[in-house]
């Protein structure tokens, strides 16, 4: 099913948001797929661009000027064309996540090419932590292991401390103004501090009302402060990249 009847006007239809990944879409001819894709892009991305831009420029300045904090836009997923120019005009930081590339057709983002006005992070509170993501899609992990980390052979089933350290180094070395890394991803660099179950380290699962903000530190602050080797490694990484 590629279209859904409009609730207010049942004689009218709009494209399903997941239609492009639907099995039925793949059965269409090349010309039909191209025609539907044009309609889809117009409906979801183009037709309200001017309206969205005008509303953003009307409302967002009041928010950004009400605080000395830097504002970061969660510019992920389906992004209309008006978003980038508005962000540039208002000097909003973008959110750069390696596993969620913004370039069409890309599998991973290149951390060396992040814009300066951005926040680089391996995962957010709504996503699986680095170690859990590594286990989710073995084929994708294999591509990351070979193409991004530049390693040969078969990717290990679990992201060991060396792999996690390399990934975090890439984020710290990026051109991004800020590199924000969650505690769970920091502790993934240390065998003694990382949690036993990577899935349990996730903070929030938006689709699951029983998994909101469930994460708790598996160690006390005193234990974390006493982890001399880990803290020295973390300090060296931060100093080296002028963070």
Backbone as a ProteinNet text record, in pm:
[ID]
protein_1_A
[PRIMARY]
XXXXXXXXXXXXXXXXXXXXXXXXXXXXXXXXXXXXXXXXXXXXXXXXXXXXXXXXXXXXXXXXXXXXXXXXXXXXXXXXXXXXXXXXXXXXXXXXXXXXXXXXXXXXXXXXXXXXXXXXXXXXXXXXXXXXXXXXXXXXXXXXXXXXXXXXXXXXXXXXXXXXXXXXXXXXXXXXXXXXXXXXXXXXXXXXXXXXXXXXXXXXXXXXXXXXXXXXXXXXXXXXXXXXXXXXXXXXXXXXXXX
[TERTIARY]
85	0	89.1	79.1	163.9	95	-38.2	-113	-207.5	-238.6	-331.6	-440.3	-564.7	-675.4	-665	-694.3	-692	-810	-785.4	-891.3	-1001.4	-965.5	-1064.8	-1140	-1070.1	-1131.6	-1097.8	-1179.3	-1149.9	-1134.6	-1180.8	-1164.4	-1026.4	-947.4	-811.8	-710	-592	-489.5	-354.5	-272.7	-134.7	-41.2	84.3	177.3	210.1	226.6	268.8	412	443.1	577.3	683.1	643.2	738.6	729.7	662.1	634.8	760.5	865.6	985.7	1061.6	1035.3	1100	1003.9	884.5	781.6	813	781.5	806.3	732	611.8	532.4	599.1	662.3	730.7	835.1	901.9	1007.2	953.7	822.3	763.8	726.1	729.2	695.3	805.5	769.8	870.4	960.1	1071.3	1164.4	1096.2	1014.9	945.4	843	771.7	672.2	739.6	853	926.3	973.6	1023.6	1071.5	956.9	840.3	724.8	674.8	667.1	620.1	719.3	849.2	951.6	943	916.4	900.2	780.4	669.3	549.5	576.7	643.4	676.8	762.8	868.2	958.8	888.2	799.8	725.3	634.1	563.2	465.1	532.5	643.3	705.3	812.8	873.7	989	973.1	904.2	910.3	794.6	672.4	555.7	539.1	595.3	581.1	714.2	811.9	944.3	942.2	880.2	877.9	805.8	694.7	617.9	702.2	768.3	850.3	965.6	1028	1140.2	1093.5	981.6	929.6	893.5	829.6	790.8	914	1015.4	1137.6	1207.6	1217.6	1283.9	1202.3	1074.8	988.6	999.7	1009.4	1000.6	1135.8	1228	1352.9	1440.7	1448.6	1533.7	1496.6	1368.6	1327.4	1385.3	1394	1448.7	1599.9	1668.5	1815.1	1867.2	1791.2	1836.5	1795.5	1718.3	1673.1	1774.7	1883.3	1981.6	2120.4	2222.1	2360.3	2406.3	2323.2	2359.9	2359.3	2446.2	2446.3	2330.9	2261	2149.1	2197.2	2158.4	2193	2064	2056.8	1938.6	1953.7	1847.5	1848.2	1810.6	1902.3	1875.4	1906.2	1823.9	1841.7	1716	1728.7	1612	1565.3	1433.7	1375.7	1385.5	1480.1	1508	1466.2	1368.2	1328.6	1444	1439.9	1548.5	1568.5	1464.9	1475.8	1557.9	1579.6	1641.7	1785.4	1866.5	2008.2	2026.3	1960.2	1975.9	1930.8	1822.9	1775.2	1877.5	1932.7	2033.6	2156.8	2196.9	2312.7	2284.1	2164.5	2129.4	2125	2077.1	2065.1	2186.2	2284.6	2407.4	2377.7	2286.5	2254.2	2353.8	2395.2	2484.6	2406.7	2469.3	2408.2	2451	2379.9	2412.7	2468.6	2592.4	2659.5	2680.4	2618.4	2627.6	2679.2	2789.5	2860	2771.7	2685.2	2603.3	2475.2	2454.2	2336.5	2380.9	2438.7	2491.2	2380.7	2416	2320.1	2335.4	2441.1	2462.1	2381.8	2307.6	2224.9	2311.8	2275.2	2347.1	2464.2	2502.7	2615.3	2571.7	2662.3	2634.2	2678.1	2790.2	2842.3	2889.9	2890.5	2939.6	3090.3	3156.1	3300.7	3326.3	3375.3	3394.5	3497.5	3585.6	3687.2	3625.5	3502	3437.9	3319.9	3307	3199.8	3219	3111.2	3124.7	3167.5	3231.4	3274.8	3155.8	3049.8	2931.1	2847.6	2898.8	2828.9	2869.2	2788.9	2817.4	2841.4	2957.2	2989.4	2962.8	2887.6	2858.9	2837.7	2884.4	2863.4	2722.2	2651.4	2514.3	2444.6	2311.6	2233.5	2154.3	2081.4	2001.6	1890.6	1850.7	1743.7	1796.8	1926	1986.6	2059	2088	2169.3	2310.7	2377.3	2515	2605.4	2726.7	2820	2833.8	2852.1	2873.6	2748.7	2631.1	2506.4	2483	2509.8	2495	2583.9	2702	2797.4	2737.7	2650.2	2593.6	2463.6	2407	2272.5	2267.4	2358.1	2357.9	2499.1	2530.5	2666.9	2720.2	2635.4	2683.4	2725.4	2646.4	2679.7	2804.8	2813	2931.1	3056.3	3044.2	3158.7	3208.1	3114.7	3152	3220.6	3168.5	3228.1	3369.1	3386	3515	3620	3581.4	3676.1	3693	3580.9	3585.2	3608.9	3560.1	3575.9	3696.7	3706.7	3819.4	3945.4	3928	4043.4	4109.6	4032	4087.2	4054.6	4139.8	4121.1	4058.7	4002.8	3947.6	3806.2	3764.9	3628.3	3615.3	3510.8	3487.3	3452.8	3504.7	3468.8	3321.6	3263.1	3121.7	3095.6	3194.4	3178.5	3282.4	3244	3337.3	3426.2	3551.4	3641.4	3688	3768.7	3811.8	3893.7	3971	4052.8	3965.7	3862.5	3771.8	3697.5	3645.6	3571.4	3661.2	3784.2	3878.5	3905.3	3923.9	3951	3834.1	3711.8	3593.4	3581.5	3606.8	3597.9	3708.4	3825.7	3934.6	3893.6	3822.1	3777.7	3683.9	3597.7	3504.5	3578.4	3673.2	3748.8	3834.4	3880.6	3967	3888.7	3757.2	3674.6	3681.1	3645	3644.7	3530.2	3440	3323.2	3362.4	3286.5	3309.7	3303.2	3205.2	3186.8	3184.8	3245.9	3235.4	3175.5	3052.2	2982.3	2968.9	3022.2	3025.8	2965.1	2868.6	2801.2	2891.5	2857.4	2938.3	2954.6	2845.2	2851.6	2953.7	2964.5	3061.9	3203.1	3217.5	3350.1	3397.7	3311.5	3354.8	3370.9	3322.4	3343.4	3491	3574.7	3718.4	3791.1	3722	3787.2	3715.9	3788.2	3728.3	3666.8	3722	3672.3	3549.6	3534.5	3426	3305.3	3325.7	3213	3111.1	2983.2	2878.1	2882.3	2824.6	2824.2	2731.4	2617.9	2518.2	2505.9	2556	2548.1	2405	2310.9	2171.1	2115.2	2163.1	2113.9	2168.6	2264.6	2325	2249	2150.7	2073.7	1987.6	1983.2	1908	1759.2	1723.2	1582.7	1547.6	1434.4	1379.4	1247.2	1244	1124.5	996.3	1004.9	885.2	839.2	915.1	881.8	854.5	726	693.2	748.1	796.1	851.8	1004.2	1061.3	1207.1	1240.4	1195.3	1227.2	1329.6	1446.7	1547.1	1576.2	1605.1	1624.3	1770.3	1862.6	2004.1	2048.8	2129.4	2192	2340	2425.5	2568.7	2596.1	2678.2	2707.5	2818.7	2870.6	2975.3	2945.2	3007.9	2991.5	3088.4	3063.8	3155.7	3294.4	3298.3	3426.8	3506	3435	3502.3	3551.8	3472.3	3511.2	3633.9	3637.5	3751.2	3877.2	3858.5	3973.6	4028.2	3960.2	4006.3	4117.1	4236	4346.8	4384.7	4395.5	4438.2	4336.8	4209	4103.6	4103.4	4112.4	4108.4	4229.1	4344.5	4464.8	4451.6	4395	4373.3	4275.4	4166.6	4065.7	4126	4204.2	4267.2	4363.4	4438.9	4535.2	4462.4	4350.7	4273.9	4216	4165.8	4105.8	4213.3	4326.6	4434.6	4490.9	4509.3	4567.8	4483.7	4353.5	4262.9	4212.2	4276.6	4241.5	4092.9	4038.6	3898	3881.8
-118.3	0	123.9	205.4	323.1	451.1	450.7	571.1	540.5	644.3	633.6	739.2	699.2	794.4	902.3	1024.9	1136.4	1123.3	1143.8	1127.3	1231.4	1352.8	1460.4	1452.4	1410.1	1400.5	1263.7	1162.3	1023.8	1001.4	1095.1	1078.8	1124	1179.2	1221.6	1132.2	1121.3	1030.4	1100.1	1050.3	1099	978.8	994	880	838.3	709.1	657.9	700.1	733.8	782	672.7	545.1	434.6	369.4	434.5	371.4	334.6	415.7	391.1	266.3	219.2	96.4	-21.9	1.3	-103	-201.3	-327.5	-428.9	-402.2	-344.2	-319.1	-214.5	-115.6	-11.6	-73.6	-177.4	-240.6	-319.6	-347.8	-420.7	-326.3	-196.1	-100.9	-94.6	-49.5	-30.8	86.8	101.7	210.6	346.5	360.6	487	514.8	410.2	427.2	462.8	398.6	430.9	575.8	620.2	757.9	857.2	826.6	915.5	922.3	806.7	805.4	877.4	859.4	924.7	1075.8	1125.7	1270.6	1321.8	1247.2	1284.8	1280.6	1177.7	1158.7	1274.3	1307.8	1415	1550.4	1570.6	1696.9	1706.3	1596.1	1596.9	1618.4	1545.4	1550.2	1657.6	1702.1	1790.5	1928.9	1941.2	2065.6	2161.8	2110.5	2196.8	2300.9	2274.2	2368.4	2434.7	2424.5	2476.2	2622.8	2707	2850.7	2879.3	2809.6	2828.8	2791.2	2672.7	2627.4	2724.1	2773	2866.2	2995.5	3048.9	3173.1	3157.2	3045.4	3021.3	3004.5	2935.6	2915.1	3047.5	3132.1	3261.4	3356.9	3329	3409.6	3366.2	3234.2	3181.9	3149.5	3095.1	3047.7	3157.4	3277.4	3381.2	3414.5	3410.7	3437.8	3333.3	3210.5	3102.9	3115.1	3135.4	3139.8	3262.8	3373	3496.4	3504.6	3408.4	3408.7	3342.7	3290.9	3220	3239.3	3222.2	3227.7	3090.9	2989.6	2855	2846.7	2762.3	2735.7	2642.1	2669	2583.8	2484.1	2359.2	2253.3	2196.7	2189.2	2134.9	1984.3	1913.3	1768.5	1743.5	1779.9	1773.2	1634.4	1538.5	1399	1348.3	1240.3	1179.2	1256	1276.1	1342.1	1493.9	1554.4	1696.5	1775.3	1866.2	1951.1	2040.8	2085	2165	2297.8	2348.7	2479.6	2475.9	2356.9	2347.7	2400.6	2358	2397.1	2547.9	2616	2762.1	2835.4	2789	2852.4	2833.6	2713.5	2687.6	2775.5	2792.2	2876.7	3022.6	3068.1	3206.9	3234.1	3137.1	3153.7	3101.7	3049.1	2996.6	2884.4	2795.7	2680.3	2568.2	2499.1	2385.7	2267.1	2192.9	2070	1953.1	1842.2	1722	1618.4	1577.8	1485.6	1350.2	1246.7	1111	1018.6	954.7	876.2	772.1	708.8	601.5	653.1	785.1	845.5	952.4	911	1007.8	1091.9	1214.3	1305.1	1308.8	1246	1241.8	1126.3	1156	1054.4	940	817.3	699.7	659.3	742.1	709.1	612.7	525.6	431.6	488.8	562.2	624.9	765.7	850	985.8	989.2	1086.4	1102.5	1207.1	1164.3	1256.6	1364.6	1339.4	1439.9	1556.6	1539.6	1643.1	1709.3	1688	1753.2	1905.3	1982.6	2128.4	2176.1	2292.5	2345.6	2372.5	2431.2	2460.7	2333.9	2242.3	2115	2050.5	1951.3	1865.6	1724.7	1669.2	1532.9	1437.8	1333.2	1236.1	1098.3	992	857	805.3	860.5	815.6	918.2	918.8	1010.4	930.9	1002.1	936.7	849.4	876	798.7	684.1	661.6	559.1	455.5	342.2	241.8	295.4	256	299.2	231.2	276.2	230.1	77.8	15.9	-129.4	-206.3	-157	-224.3	-209.5	-89.7	-68.6	-164.5	-190.5	-279.5	-419	-461	-596.1	-604.6	-490.8	-490.5	-542.7	-497.9	-537.8	-578.6	-707.8	-756	-713.9	-713.4	-675.7	-528.9	-445	-302.1	-279.9	-351.2	-341.7	-382.1	-485.6	-530.6	-420.4	-349.3	-238	-127	-98.4	4.5	-35.9	-160.9	-214.1	-200.4	-235.8	-231.7	-92	-22.6	102	226.7	227.6	346	332	216.5	195.3	151.6	109.2	71.1	-57.9	-148.4	-275.7	-387.4	-486	-598	-716.5	-808.8	-929.8	-914.3	-1010.9	-1015.4	-933.7	-856.6	-773.8	-861.7	-832.5	-909.9	-889.4	-986.7	-978.2	-867.2	-835.6	-731.1	-622.7	-498.7	-386.8	-386.2	-426.9	-431.3	-290.3	-281.9	-150.8	-75.1	-146.7	-81.7	-18	-90.8	-38.3	84.2	74.2	186.7	308.9	285.8	396.2	463.3	383.8	440.1	525.3	477.4	552.1	684.4	681.9	805.5	903.5	851.1	938.6	1011.9	942.3	1004.1	1120.6	1104.8	1212.5	1331.8	1303.1	1411.5	1486.3	1416.5	1477	1546.6	1536.2	1597.4	1749.6	1819.7	1966.9	2027.7	1945.8	1996.3	2083.4	2190.2	2277.6	2198.9	2108.5	2029.5	1880.7	1802.7	1657	1611.8	1563.7	1522.4	1370.7	1309.1	1162.8	1116.8	1027	977.4	891.8	883.8	806.4	662.1	602.6	462.3	440.2	538	524.7	553.1	644.5	664.8	537.5	479.5	361.4	238.3	244	130.6	111.3	210.5	201.3	122	89.4	25.5	-105	-215.3	-347.2	-358.2	-287.6	-297.9	-209.6	-103.1	-8	-29.6	-90	-109.2	-206.1	-182.8	-269.2	-407.3	-504.6	-640.9	-655.5	-586	-596	-461.2	-449.1	-321.3	-271.5	-364.9	-324.8	-253.6	-291.4	-232.3	-92.1	-51	81.4	190.5	150.1	249.7	333.5	463.2	552.8	548	559.3	577.5	502.8	432.9	371.4	442.8	537.1	620.7	542.5	426.5	349.9	261.7	256.5	168.2	251.8	266.6	349.8	294.4	170.6	111.7	124.5	190.6	208.2	355.8	439.5	581.9	611.5	659.8	705.6	601.3	480.4	368.7	349.2	409.6	382.4	437.5	357.1	400.8	363.2	449.1	420.4	291.6	202.2	76	90.7	212.8	235.4	364.8	381.1	504.9	610.2	735.4	842.2	818.8	764.3	736.5	632.1	528.3	425.8	482.9	571.1	632.8	722.1	797.6	884.3	803.3	683	598.6	520.4	528.4	455.5	535.3	530.1	616.4	593.6	469	440	493.6	471.7	520.6	673.2	737.3	883.1	945	881.9	932.2	919.4	808.8	787.2	889.9	911.3	1008.2	1149.2	1184.2	1317.2	1336.4	1230.4	1238.8	1259.6	1188.6	1201.9	1342.5	1396.2	1529.6	1636.4	1623.8	1722.1	1719.4	1600.3	1587.4	1658.1	1657.8	1716.6	1854.9	1912.2	2047.9	2062.2	1960.3	1963.7	2018.2
0	0	0	-104.7	-118.1	-71	-68.7	-29.8	85.5	162.3	274.6	255.7	279.3	266.2	373.7	334.7	429	525.4	654.7	754	738.1	701.4	688.3	556.2	451.5	318.7	259.2	287.9	248	97.9	16.9	-127.6	-174.4	-79.9	-114.1	-43.7	-102.6	-50.9	-41.3	50.8	58.9	69.9	29.2	32.9	175.6	194.5	324.6	350.3	474.5	505.6	487	503	487.5	350.2	257	127.6	49.6	57.9	-23	21.4	141.6	188.1	184.2	132.4	125.7	13.4	37.2	-64.7	-193.3	-183.6	-303.7	-391.9	-331.1	-409.2	-501.3	-452.8	-531.5	-650.2	-650.4	-763.4	-876.9	-853.6	-958.9	-1063.9	-1181.2	-1285.7	-1248.8	-1318.9	-1290.1	-1306.7	-1413.1	-1435.8	-1326.1	-1282.6	-1176.8	-1044.2	-1015.3	-892.5	-895	-1010.6	-1021.5	-1003.2	-1063.1	-1052.4	-907.7	-843.3	-704.3	-613.3	-636.5	-554.3	-567.1	-688.4	-706.6	-627.4	-633.6	-558.7	-408.1	-364.6	-223.1	-172.7	-246.6	-205.6	-203.4	-300	-301.9	-179.8	-151.4	-42.1	93.6	119	250.8	266.1	156.4	169.7	106.9	-5.7	-82.8	-62.4	-53.2	-67.9	42.8	162.3	272.9	310.8	223.4	257.1	297.8	216.6	245.5	376.9	400.1	523.3	645.2	638.7	751.4	778.6	671.8	688.4	753.7	707.6	764.1	911.5	944.6	1083.5	1172.6	1121.2	1199.1	1226.9	1124.5	1141.3	1228.4	1244.7	1329.6	1476.1	1500.5	1636.3	1701	1623.6	1683	1741.6	1680.3	1741	1884.8	1917.7	2055.7	2150.6	2104.7	2188.4	2202.1	2090.3	2094.7	2168.1	2164.1	2228.5	2375.1	2420.7	2559.7	2653	2598.7	2679.1	2620.9	2704.1	2656.9	2606.6	2623.8	2578.8	2426.3	2373.4	2230.4	2198.2	2090.8	2049.4	1944.6	1963.2	1867.7	1809.6	1678.4	1611.3	1593.6	1618.2	1595.3	1448.9	1360.2	1216.2	1162.3	1202.7	1163.6	1094.6	1021.3	958.2	836.1	824.5	708	725.8	656.2	673.3	549.6	560.1	446.9	402.5	278.5	221.6	293.3	359.7	423.9	552	607.8	739.9	740	646.3	647.5	634.3	537.6	528.5	654.9	716.4	839.9	951.3	961.9	1064.4	1043.8	917.9	889.5	924.9	893.7	922	1071.9	1148.7	1293.5	1369.9	1297	1357.7	1457.5	1419.6	1503.6	1475.5	1579.8	1561.9	1506	1416.9	1366.7	1454.8	1444.5	1521.1	1424.5	1446.4	1355	1423.3	1365.3	1419.6	1309.2	1334.8	1233.7	1165.8	1242.4	1186.5	1120.8	1122.2	1058.9	959.5	846.1	749.1	686.2	651.1	588.7	437.2	386.2	242.5	182.6	78.1	13.5	-38.1	-1.8	-48.7	38.6	135.8	222.6	332.4	373.6	482.2	615.9	613	734.6	701.4	803.1	783.7	807.8	746.8	760.4	867.9	982.6	1094.8	1064	969.1	933.5	856.6	807.6	727.6	798.7	928.1	1001.3	996.5	990.4	993.4	1132	1137.5	1267.1	1357.7	1302.8	1383.4	1399.8	1479	1497.3	1628.4	1666.4	1781.4	1728.6	1757.9	1716.4	1832.7	1806.7	1912.2	1851.3	1917.6	1865.1	1887.8	1986.6	2013.9	2101.7	2094.8	2177.7	2280.9	2365.8	2470.1	2410.7	2286.5	2222.7	2136.6	2139	2053.6	2139.2	2077.4	2145.1	2161.5	2267.7	2289.5	2187.4	2180.6	2078.2	2073.8	2189.7	2194.6	2151.4	2187.4	2148.8	1999.1	1944.5	1799.7	1722	1772.3	1705.2	1683.5	1773.3	1768.2	1689	1649.6	1591.5	1448	1362.2	1221.9	1180.9	1189.8	1161.3	1024.8	921.8	788.9	786	849.6	854.4	939.6	1049.4	1134.9	1058.3	976.1	897.4	803.3	739.4	651.1	730	847.2	931.8	972.8	1009.2	1053.9	943.8	821.4	710	650.4	627.6	551.7	635.8	758.3	843	935.7	1001.8	1092.2	1018.3	891.9	810.7	853.7	912	958.9	859.4	851.9	760.9	833.7	753.5	811.1	861.7	940.7	992.4	1119.6	1126.2	1244.8	1364.3	1482.7	1602	1636.6	1704	1738.7	1840.6	1921.1	2021.3	1998.4	2018.9	2007.1	2131.1	2114.9	2229.8	2267.1	2371.4	2420.9	2316.7	2236.2	2133.7	2025.9	1981.8	1879.9	1932.2	2053.1	2111	2126.7	2167.5	2182.4	2048.6	1944	1811.2	1763.3	1785.5	1741.7	1817.2	1947.4	2025.5	1987.6	1955.1	1909.2	1781.3	1692.9	1568.3	1596.5	1695.9	1730.2	1792	1878.6	1941.4	1839.7	1736.8	1634.6	1524.7	1526.5	1422.8	1430.7	1322.5	1324.2	1405.5	1454.9	1526.8	1645.8	1667.7	1782	1912.3	1922.3	2043.3	2011.7	2098.3	2091.9	2224.6	2220.6	2342.1	2342.6	2444.4	2450.5	2582.5	2574.5	2693.5	2780.7	2908.4	3002.5	2957.4	2905.8	2865.1	2753	2661.7	2553.3	2602.8	2698.6	2758.1	2827.2	2910	2985.9	2898.2	2774.6	2683.2	2653	2682.2	2656.5	2764.9	2872.4	2986.7	3022.6	3022	3046.1	3184.6	3282.4	3419.3	3442.6	3363.7	3387	3296.3	3181.4	3088.4	3146.7	3118.9	3170.9	3107.4	3174.7	3122.4	3003.1	3005.2	2898.3	2827.6	2703.3	2631.9	2613.6	2596.8	2576.8	2700.1	2816.5	2940.7	2963.1	2881.9	2898.9	2823.5	2746.3	2671.3	2766.3	2743	2831.3	2801.4	2673.9	2639.5	2511.3	2511.3	2390.5	2362.7	2268.5	2248.9	2225.6	2158.3	2126.4	2241.1	2349.5	2460.5	2586.2	2625.3	2742.5	2873.4	2873	2993.9	2998.1	2897	2896.5	2875.4	2965.7	2963.5	3072.5	3033.2	3128.2	3235.7	3191.5	3284.1	3327.1	3254.9	3282	3417.4	3487.4	3611.3	3605.9	3655.9	3656.8	3733.7	3676.9	3746.5	3850.3	3865	3963.3	4039.5	4154.2	4229.9	4175.7	4210.5	4170.6	4230.1	4351.2	4416.2	4337.6	4289.2	4208.9	4076.7	4018.6	3891.7	3911.4	4019	4048	4077.3	4129	4164.2	4045.1	3930.7	3810.8	3742.7	3799.9	3756.8	3610.9	3569.5	3432.6	3331	3358.4	3269.2	3263.4	3377.5	3381.5	3312.9	3326.5	3259.5	3108.5	3064.3	2919.8	2865.5	2938.2	2896.2	2889.9	2990.9	2994.5	2878.8	2845.9	2735.1	2602.3	2582.8	2459.5	2445.5	2555.8	2552.6	2527.1	2595.7	2579.6	2437.3	2383.1	2250.2	2144.5	2163.2	2063.4	2104.4	2209.2	2254.1	2286.9	2348.3	2387	2528.8
[MASK]
+++++++++++++++++++++++++++++++++++++++++++++++++++++++++++++++++++++++++++++++++++++++++++++++++++++++++++++++++++++++++++++++++++++++++++++++++++++++++++++++++++++++++++++++++++++++++++++++++++++++++++++++++++++++++++++++++++++++++++++++++++

